[in-house]
mmCIF file of C-alpha atoms in Angstrom:
data_model
loop_
_atom_site.group_PDB
_atom_site.id
_atom_site.type_symbol
_atom_site.label_atom_id
_atom_site.label_comp_id
_atom_site.label_asym_id
_atom_site.label_seq_id
_atom_site.Cartn_x
_atom_site.Cartn_y
_atom_site.Cartn_z
ATOM 1 C CA UNK Z 1 121.136 127.138 149.190
ATOM 2 C CA UNK Z 2 120.978 129.414 152.282
ATOM 3 C CA UNK Z 3 123.124 132.098 150.646
ATOM 4 C CA UNK Z 4 120.778 132.367 147.705
ATOM 5 C CA UNK Z 5 117.762 132.690 149.963
ATOM 6 C CA UNK Z 6 119.334 135.359 152.170
ATOM 7 C CA UNK Z 7 121.513 137.675 150.088
ATOM 8 C CA UNK Z 8 123.800 140.278 151.630
ATOM 9 C CA UNK Z 9 121.798 143.422 151.012
ATOM 10 C CA UNK Z 10 123.200 146.904 150.720
ATOM 11 C CA UNK Z 11 121.072 149.944 151.505
ATOM 12 C CA UNK Z 12 120.495 150.188 147.746
ATOM 13 C CA UNK Z 13 119.285 146.577 147.301
ATOM 14 C CA UNK Z 14 117.456 146.077 150.607
ATOM 15 C CA UNK Z 15 113.726 146.369 151.051
ATOM 16 C CA UNK Z 16 112.921 150.044 151.549
ATOM 17 C CA UNK Z 17 111.827 149.465 155.156
ATOM 18 C CA UNK Z 18 115.290 148.075 156.044
ATOM 19 C CA UNK Z 19 117.365 150.905 154.629
ATOM 20 C CA UNK Z 20 117.226 153.351 157.530
ATOM 21 C CA UNK Z 21 118.246 150.668 160.045
ATOM 22 C CA UNK Z 22 121.112 149.581 157.810
ATOM 23 C CA UNK Z 23 122.364 153.145 157.395
ATOM 24 C CA UNK Z 24 122.139 153.794 161.144
ATOM 25 C CA UNK Z 25 124.066 150.613 161.899
ATOM 26 C CA UNK Z 26 126.742 151.491 159.316
ATOM 27 C CA UNK Z 27 127.176 154.961 160.838
ATOM 28 C CA UNK Z 28 127.385 153.558 164.379
ATOM 29 C CA UNK Z 29 129.862 150.759 163.610
ATOM 30 C CA UNK Z 30 131.710 152.161 160.612
ATOM 31 C CA UNK Z 31 130.733 149.180 158.446
ATOM 32 C CA UNK Z 32 127.648 147.125 157.618
ATOM 33 C CA UNK Z 33 127.868 143.765 159.405
ATOM 34 C CA UNK Z 34 126.934 140.734 157.301
ATOM 35 C CA UNK Z 35 124.292 139.643 159.841
ATOM 36 C CA UNK Z 36 122.525 142.990 159.397
ATOM 37 C CA UNK Z 37 122.834 142.738 155.601
ATOM 38 C CA UNK Z 38 121.126 139.348 155.760
ATOM 39 C CA UNK Z 39 118.534 140.269 158.391
ATOM 40 C CA UNK Z 40 117.559 143.134 156.087
ATOM 41 C CA UNK Z 41 115.620 140.552 154.095
ATOM 42 C CA UNK Z 42 113.010 141.004 156.830
ATOM 43 C CA UNK Z 43 112.597 144.665 157.760
ATOM 44 C CA UNK Z 44 110.506 143.632 160.761
ATOM 45 C CA UNK Z 45 113.175 141.294 162.132
ATOM 46 C CA UNK Z 46 115.980 143.775 161.542
ATOM 47 C CA UNK Z 47 114.113 146.683 163.109
ATOM 48 C CA UNK Z 48 112.862 144.526 165.966
ATOM 49 C CA UNK Z 49 116.309 143.185 166.793
ATOM 50 C CA UNK Z 50 117.956 146.604 166.660
ATOM 51 C CA UNK Z 51 115.282 148.119 168.893
ATOM 52 C CA UNK Z 52 115.204 145.309 171.424
ATOM 53 C CA UNK Z 53 119.006 145.069 171.626
ATOM 54 C CA UNK Z 54 119.206 148.845 172.154
ATOM 55 C CA UNK Z 55 116.626 148.514 174.915
ATOM 56 C CA UNK Z 56 118.697 145.747 176.498
ATOM 57 C CA UNK Z 57 121.813 147.951 176.339
ATOM 58 C CA UNK Z 58 119.933 150.595 178.346
ATOM 59 C CA UNK Z 59 118.887 148.244 181.175
ATOM 60 C CA UNK Z 60 120.164 148.493 184.718
ATOM 61 C CA UNK Z 61 122.328 145.386 184.227
ATOM 62 C CA UNK Z 62 125.962 146.430 184.143
ATOM 63 C CA UNK Z 63 127.819 146.063 180.813
ATOM 64 C CA UNK Z 64 129.780 142.948 181.834
ATOM 65 C CA UNK Z 65 126.633 141.205 183.075
ATOM 66 C CA UNK Z 66 124.903 142.008 179.783
ATOM 67 C CA UNK Z 67 127.830 140.605 177.815
ATOM 68 C CA UNK Z 68 127.916 137.444 179.937
ATOM 69 C CA UNK Z 69 124.238 136.923 179.131
ATOM 70 C CA UNK Z 70 124.839 137.536 175.412
ATOM 71 C CA UNK Z 71 127.832 135.179 175.279
ATOM 72 C CA UNK Z 72 125.822 132.552 177.173
ATOM 73 C CA UNK Z 73 123.109 132.709 174.498
ATOM 74 C CA UNK Z 74 125.633 132.915 171.641
ATOM 75 C CA UNK Z 75 127.592 129.860 172.765
ATOM 76 C CA UNK Z 76 124.469 127.902 173.687
ATOM 77 C CA UNK Z 77 122.998 128.548 170.237
ATOM 78 C CA UNK Z 78 126.299 128.085 168.387
ATOM 79 C CA UNK Z 79 126.389 131.508 166.726
ATOM 80 C CA UNK Z 80 130.053 131.957 165.689
ATOM 81 C CA UNK Z 81 129.380 135.511 164.447
ATOM 82 C CA UNK Z 82 127.879 136.514 167.795
ATOM 83 C CA UNK Z 83 130.730 134.912 169.737
ATOM 84 C CA UNK Z 84 133.273 136.915 167.719
ATOM 85 C CA UNK Z 85 131.269 140.151 167.908
ATOM 86 C CA UNK Z 86 130.815 139.932 171.659
ATOM 87 C CA UNK Z 87 134.395 138.802 172.243
ATOM 88 C CA UNK Z 88 135.313 142.112 170.608
ATOM 89 C CA UNK Z 89 132.850 143.945 172.850
ATOM 90 C CA UNK Z 90 134.188 142.253 176.003
ATOM 91 C CA UNK Z 91 137.730 143.126 174.912
ATOM 92 C CA UNK Z 92 136.708 146.765 174.398
ATOM 93 C CA UNK Z 93 135.178 146.768 177.892
ATOM 94 C CA UNK Z 94 138.523 145.634 179.299
ATOM 95 C CA UNK Z 95 137.162 142.274 180.462
ATOM 96 C CA UNK Z 96 139.630 139.843 181.957
ATOM 97 C CA UNK Z 97 141.107 137.469 179.344
ATOM 98 C CA UNK Z 98 140.225 134.450 181.504
ATOM 99 C CA UNK Z 99 136.573 135.542 181.621
ATOM 100 C CA UNK Z 100 136.468 135.862 177.839
ATOM 101 C CA UNK Z 101 138.147 132.485 177.400
ATOM 102 C CA UNK Z 102 135.757 130.802 179.848
ATOM 103 C CA UNK Z 103 132.704 132.266 178.134
ATOM 104 C CA UNK Z 104 133.927 131.255 174.677
ATOM 105 C CA UNK Z 105 134.700 127.706 175.809
ATOM 106 C CA UNK Z 106 131.173 127.114 177.120
ATOM 107 C CA UNK Z 107 129.985 125.883 173.724
ATOM 108 C CA UNK Z 108 132.648 123.183 173.566
ATOM 109 C CA UNK Z 109 132.189 121.727 177.037
ATOM 110 C CA UNK Z 110 129.679 119.131 178.146
ATOM 111 C CA UNK Z 111 130.239 120.081 181.770
ATOM 112 C CA UNK Z 112 130.475 123.849 182.004
ATOM 113 C CA UNK Z 113 133.124 125.259 184.305
ATOM 114 C CA UNK Z 114 131.970 128.094 186.563
ATOM 115 C CA UNK Z 115 133.240 131.573 185.821
ATOM 116 C CA UNK Z 116 135.801 132.777 188.384
ATOM 117 C CA UNK Z 117 133.713 135.886 189.125
ATOM 118 C CA UNK Z 118 130.818 134.655 191.301
ATOM 119 C CA UNK Z 119 128.560 137.569 190.398
ATOM 120 C CA UNK Z 120 128.996 137.024 186.664
ATOM 121 C CA UNK Z 121 128.562 133.268 187.166
ATOM 122 C CA UNK Z 122 125.251 134.057 188.897
ATOM 123 C CA UNK Z 123 123.952 135.907 185.834
ATOM 124 C CA UNK Z 124 125.167 133.100 183.562
ATOM 125 C CA UNK Z 125 123.470 130.450 185.699
ATOM 126 C CA UNK Z 126 120.295 132.517 185.978
ATOM 127 C CA UNK Z 127 120.183 132.974 182.201
ATOM 128 C CA UNK Z 128 120.508 129.229 181.679
ATOM 129 C CA UNK Z 129 117.832 128.553 184.324
ATOM 130 C CA UNK Z 130 115.380 130.968 182.693
ATOM 131 C CA UNK Z 131 115.884 129.206 179.366
ATOM 132 C CA UNK Z 132 115.697 125.692 180.843
ATOM 133 C CA UNK Z 133 112.467 126.429 182.723
ATOM 134 C CA UNK Z 134 110.860 128.669 180.082
ATOM 135 C CA UNK Z 135 110.880 131.397 182.720
ATOM 136 C CA UNK Z 136 109.396 129.318 185.550
ATOM 137 C CA UNK Z 137 112.471 129.614 187.755
ATOM 138 C CA UNK Z 138 112.166 128.548 191.368
ATOM 139 C CA UNK Z 139 112.179 130.922 194.305
ATOM 140 C CA UNK Z 140 115.577 129.480 195.260
ATOM 141 C CA UNK Z 141 116.947 130.321 191.801
ATOM 142 C CA UNK Z 142 115.665 133.893 192.119
ATOM 143 C CA UNK Z 143 117.141 134.179 195.627
ATOM 144 C CA UNK Z 144 120.509 132.889 194.391
ATOM 145 C CA UNK Z 145 120.468 135.504 191.631
ATOM 146 C CA UNK Z 146 119.504 138.402 193.900
ATOM 147 C CA UNK Z 147 121.993 137.275 196.575
ATOM 148 C CA UNK Z 148 124.720 138.382 194.150
ATOM 149 C CA UNK Z 149 123.512 141.980 194.055
ATOM 150 C CA UNK Z 150 120.995 141.634 191.234
ATOM 151 C CA UNK Z 151 117.425 142.878 191.589
ATOM 152 C CA UNK Z 152 113.977 141.647 190.551
ATOM 153 C CA UNK Z 153 114.174 144.267 187.784
ATOM 154 C CA UNK Z 154 117.450 142.681 186.623
ATOM 155 C CA UNK Z 155 115.719 139.275 186.545
ATOM 156 C CA UNK Z 156 113.176 140.639 184.067
ATOM 157 C CA UNK Z 157 115.932 142.372 182.102
ATOM 158 C CA UNK Z 158 117.536 138.952 181.686
ATOM 159 C CA UNK Z 159 114.342 137.879 179.912
ATOM 160 C CA UNK Z 160 114.689 140.890 177.597
ATOM 161 C CA UNK Z 161 118.295 139.965 176.810
ATOM 162 C CA UNK Z 162 117.405 136.343 176.166
ATOM 163 C CA UNK Z 163 114.701 137.466 173.739
ATOM 164 C CA UNK Z 164 116.963 139.860 171.869
ATOM 165 C CA UNK Z 165 119.887 137.514 171.500
ATOM 166 C CA UNK Z 166 117.851 134.403 170.816
ATOM 167 C CA UNK Z 167 116.388 136.366 167.918
ATOM 168 C CA UNK Z 168 119.777 137.333 166.504
ATOM 169 C CA UNK Z 169 121.533 133.996 167.061
ATOM 170 C CA UNK Z 170 118.750 132.057 165.367
ATOM 171 C CA UNK Z 171 118.577 134.518 162.462
ATOM 172 C CA UNK Z 172 122.360 134.491 162.028
ATOM 173 C CA UNK Z 173 122.408 130.710 161.930
ATOM 174 C CA UNK Z 174 119.441 130.486 159.562
ATOM 175 C CA UNK Z 175 120.953 132.971 157.130
ATOM 176 C CA UNK Z 176 124.458 131.491 157.500
ATOM 177 C CA UNK Z 177 125.792 134.997 158.179
ATOM 178 C CA UNK Z 178 129.533 135.011 157.549
ATOM 179 C CA UNK Z 179 132.125 136.526 159.839
ATOM 180 C CA UNK Z 180 133.060 140.079 158.879
ATOM 181 C CA UNK Z 181 136.771 140.758 158.392
ATOM 182 C CA UNK Z 182 136.614 143.356 161.197
ATOM 183 C CA UNK Z 183 135.776 140.529 163.602
ATOM 184 C CA UNK Z 184 138.293 137.964 162.301
ATOM 185 C CA UNK Z 185 140.788 138.695 165.122
ATOM 186 C CA UNK Z 186 138.040 137.753 167.634
ATOM 187 C CA UNK Z 187 136.878 134.540 165.955
#
């Protein structure tokens, strides 16, 4: 049923307001990802996600910290497409294979094992704390986060990342977005 409700649009079949975002994404990535083709059913969601994720990419959080946050949300929300996509991104960033493996395994473990990199574990733990407390993290939690070199600005940027990637993981699950062949090696 989901597939019939959320077809894979092309720029020719999508609502007019989605077409520019789809074309921009295709130019940037070299293909049109299935999640984008399905999000195109809602021009507002597609445009909002692309804008907010671009804003998150421009934050002062370093690229690995951003990807740890994204993988934390992706595994927590069970978005297989996001896990594959961001495994590819971590690989392109030259991330350690053990880090990637640890992040991917988080969704399958009741008791999560800490990441070997304490700084990246701090951003993962802070992300989970922000979600668990709906943003009402304790002073101790904030101090633990900033003790690893993060700033109050970074703490608010975590909120931005959570918003962006909660949006995409929930949309991808709702639309049952399939894995693109380009991401199959990272599934």
